[in-house]
């Protein structure tokens, strides 16, 4: 794999620059540049997409023994990040809509109780 050979030919800094450029995600007018660190024999790749943080770690063993070309390697990481983003985004929206649904339900119950109390109050005359 090209990253592994680049690491030894050009060093960690150049490899991180290569990965940063290759793993940048562009969506309409937004650009998401990952923060990449090399530590403990692996690369830590972190994205911030809106309020959501996503991290992916890949070890040197995976890179060294992978037969994937750089393009497929990059696509697989981007695919992983986007899937994680959409899962977290959906979970956050689900929590928000559940809270809204609960509030609507509470308001409906409250309105029903008020009308029942009003009706019950009218029968005591």
XYZ file of C-alpha atoms in Angstrom:
125
model
C 0.000 0.000 0.000
C 1.289 3.448 -0.872
C 0.844 4.941 2.620
C 3.126 2.361 4.166
C 5.901 3.019 1.647
C 5.377 6.800 1.923
C 5.743 6.548 5.683
C 9.244 5.150 5.382
C 10.288 7.188 2.333
C 9.028 10.620 3.397
C 8.361 10.339 7.130
C 5.369 10.670 9.430
C 4.735 14.373 8.745
C 4.407 13.936 4.990
C 2.275 10.823 5.439
C -0.081 12.741 7.740
C -0.275 15.571 5.171
C -1.056 13.045 2.427
C -3.778 11.414 4.531
C -5.236 14.776 5.569
C -5.591 15.841 1.937
C -6.925 12.476 0.790
C -9.427 12.148 3.666
C -10.868 15.670 3.406
C -14.623 15.493 2.816
C -16.302 18.148 0.656
C -20.089 18.473 0.766
C -21.738 21.329 -1.158
C -20.085 24.411 0.426
C -18.695 22.650 3.499
C -15.201 21.218 3.845
C -14.419 18.763 6.647
C -10.694 18.354 7.206
C -9.744 15.505 9.551
C -7.281 15.924 12.381
C -4.784 13.093 12.112
C -2.292 12.039 14.766
C 0.180 9.204 14.805
C 0.636 7.572 18.180
C 1.127 4.096 19.594
C 1.764 2.562 16.169
C -1.546 3.741 14.708
C -3.200 6.715 13.066
C -6.058 8.462 14.857
C -8.378 10.208 12.403
C -10.887 12.666 13.912
C -13.621 14.576 12.131
C -15.994 17.237 13.396
C -19.093 17.454 11.258
C -21.366 20.051 12.800
C -21.880 19.168 16.455
C -20.888 15.535 15.904
C -17.378 14.174 16.499
C -16.286 10.960 14.812
C -13.011 9.134 15.367
C -11.482 6.274 13.444
C -8.239 4.527 14.331
C -6.186 2.413 11.970
C -3.103 0.504 13.021
C 0.152 0.200 11.133
C -0.441 -3.558 10.924
C -3.679 -2.943 8.998
C -1.910 -0.524 6.669
C 1.131 -2.734 6.199
C -0.830 -5.896 5.399
C -3.602 -4.302 3.357
C -3.738 -4.937 -0.377
C -6.057 -1.982 -0.973
C -4.835 0.850 -3.165
C -4.860 4.306 -1.574
C -8.108 5.297 -3.303
C -10.060 2.329 -1.909
C -8.462 2.785 1.512
C -9.580 6.433 1.598
C -13.080 5.569 0.336
C -13.526 2.921 3.024
C -12.582 5.383 5.785
C -14.845 8.120 4.383
C -17.694 5.613 4.076
C -17.190 4.568 7.719
C -17.171 8.212 8.883
C -20.292 9.143 6.924
C -22.202 6.079 8.141
C -21.274 6.930 11.749
C -22.320 10.537 11.168
C -25.730 9.589 9.774
C -26.327 7.088 12.598
C -25.506 9.681 15.270
C -27.484 12.374 13.436
C -30.527 10.090 13.253
C -30.174 9.186 16.947
C -30.045 12.875 17.923
C -33.087 13.636 15.764
C -34.921 10.633 17.181
C -34.277 11.889 20.737
C -35.451 15.369 19.760
C -38.625 14.071 18.107
C -39.339 11.749 21.043
C -39.123 14.750 23.387
C -41.445 16.770 21.125
C -43.836 13.822 20.872
C -43.846 13.425 24.677
C -44.532 17.137 25.121
C -47.413 17.007 22.636
C -48.795 13.932 24.390
C -48.500 15.663 27.794
C -50.286 18.738 26.437
C -53.060 16.558 24.984
C -53.470 14.698 28.299
C -53.449 17.993 30.182
C -56.090 19.467 27.853
C -58.220 16.323 28.191
C -57.979 16.444 31.997
C -58.900 20.134 32.028
C -61.961 19.502 29.871
C -62.974 16.540 32.071
C -62.618 18.656 35.221
C -64.606 21.434 33.579
C -67.343 18.945 32.613
C -67.292 17.401 36.093
C -67.560 20.873 37.609
C -70.648 21.619 35.497
C -72.512 18.536 36.865
C -72.228 19.652 40.504
C -74.609 22.591 40.096
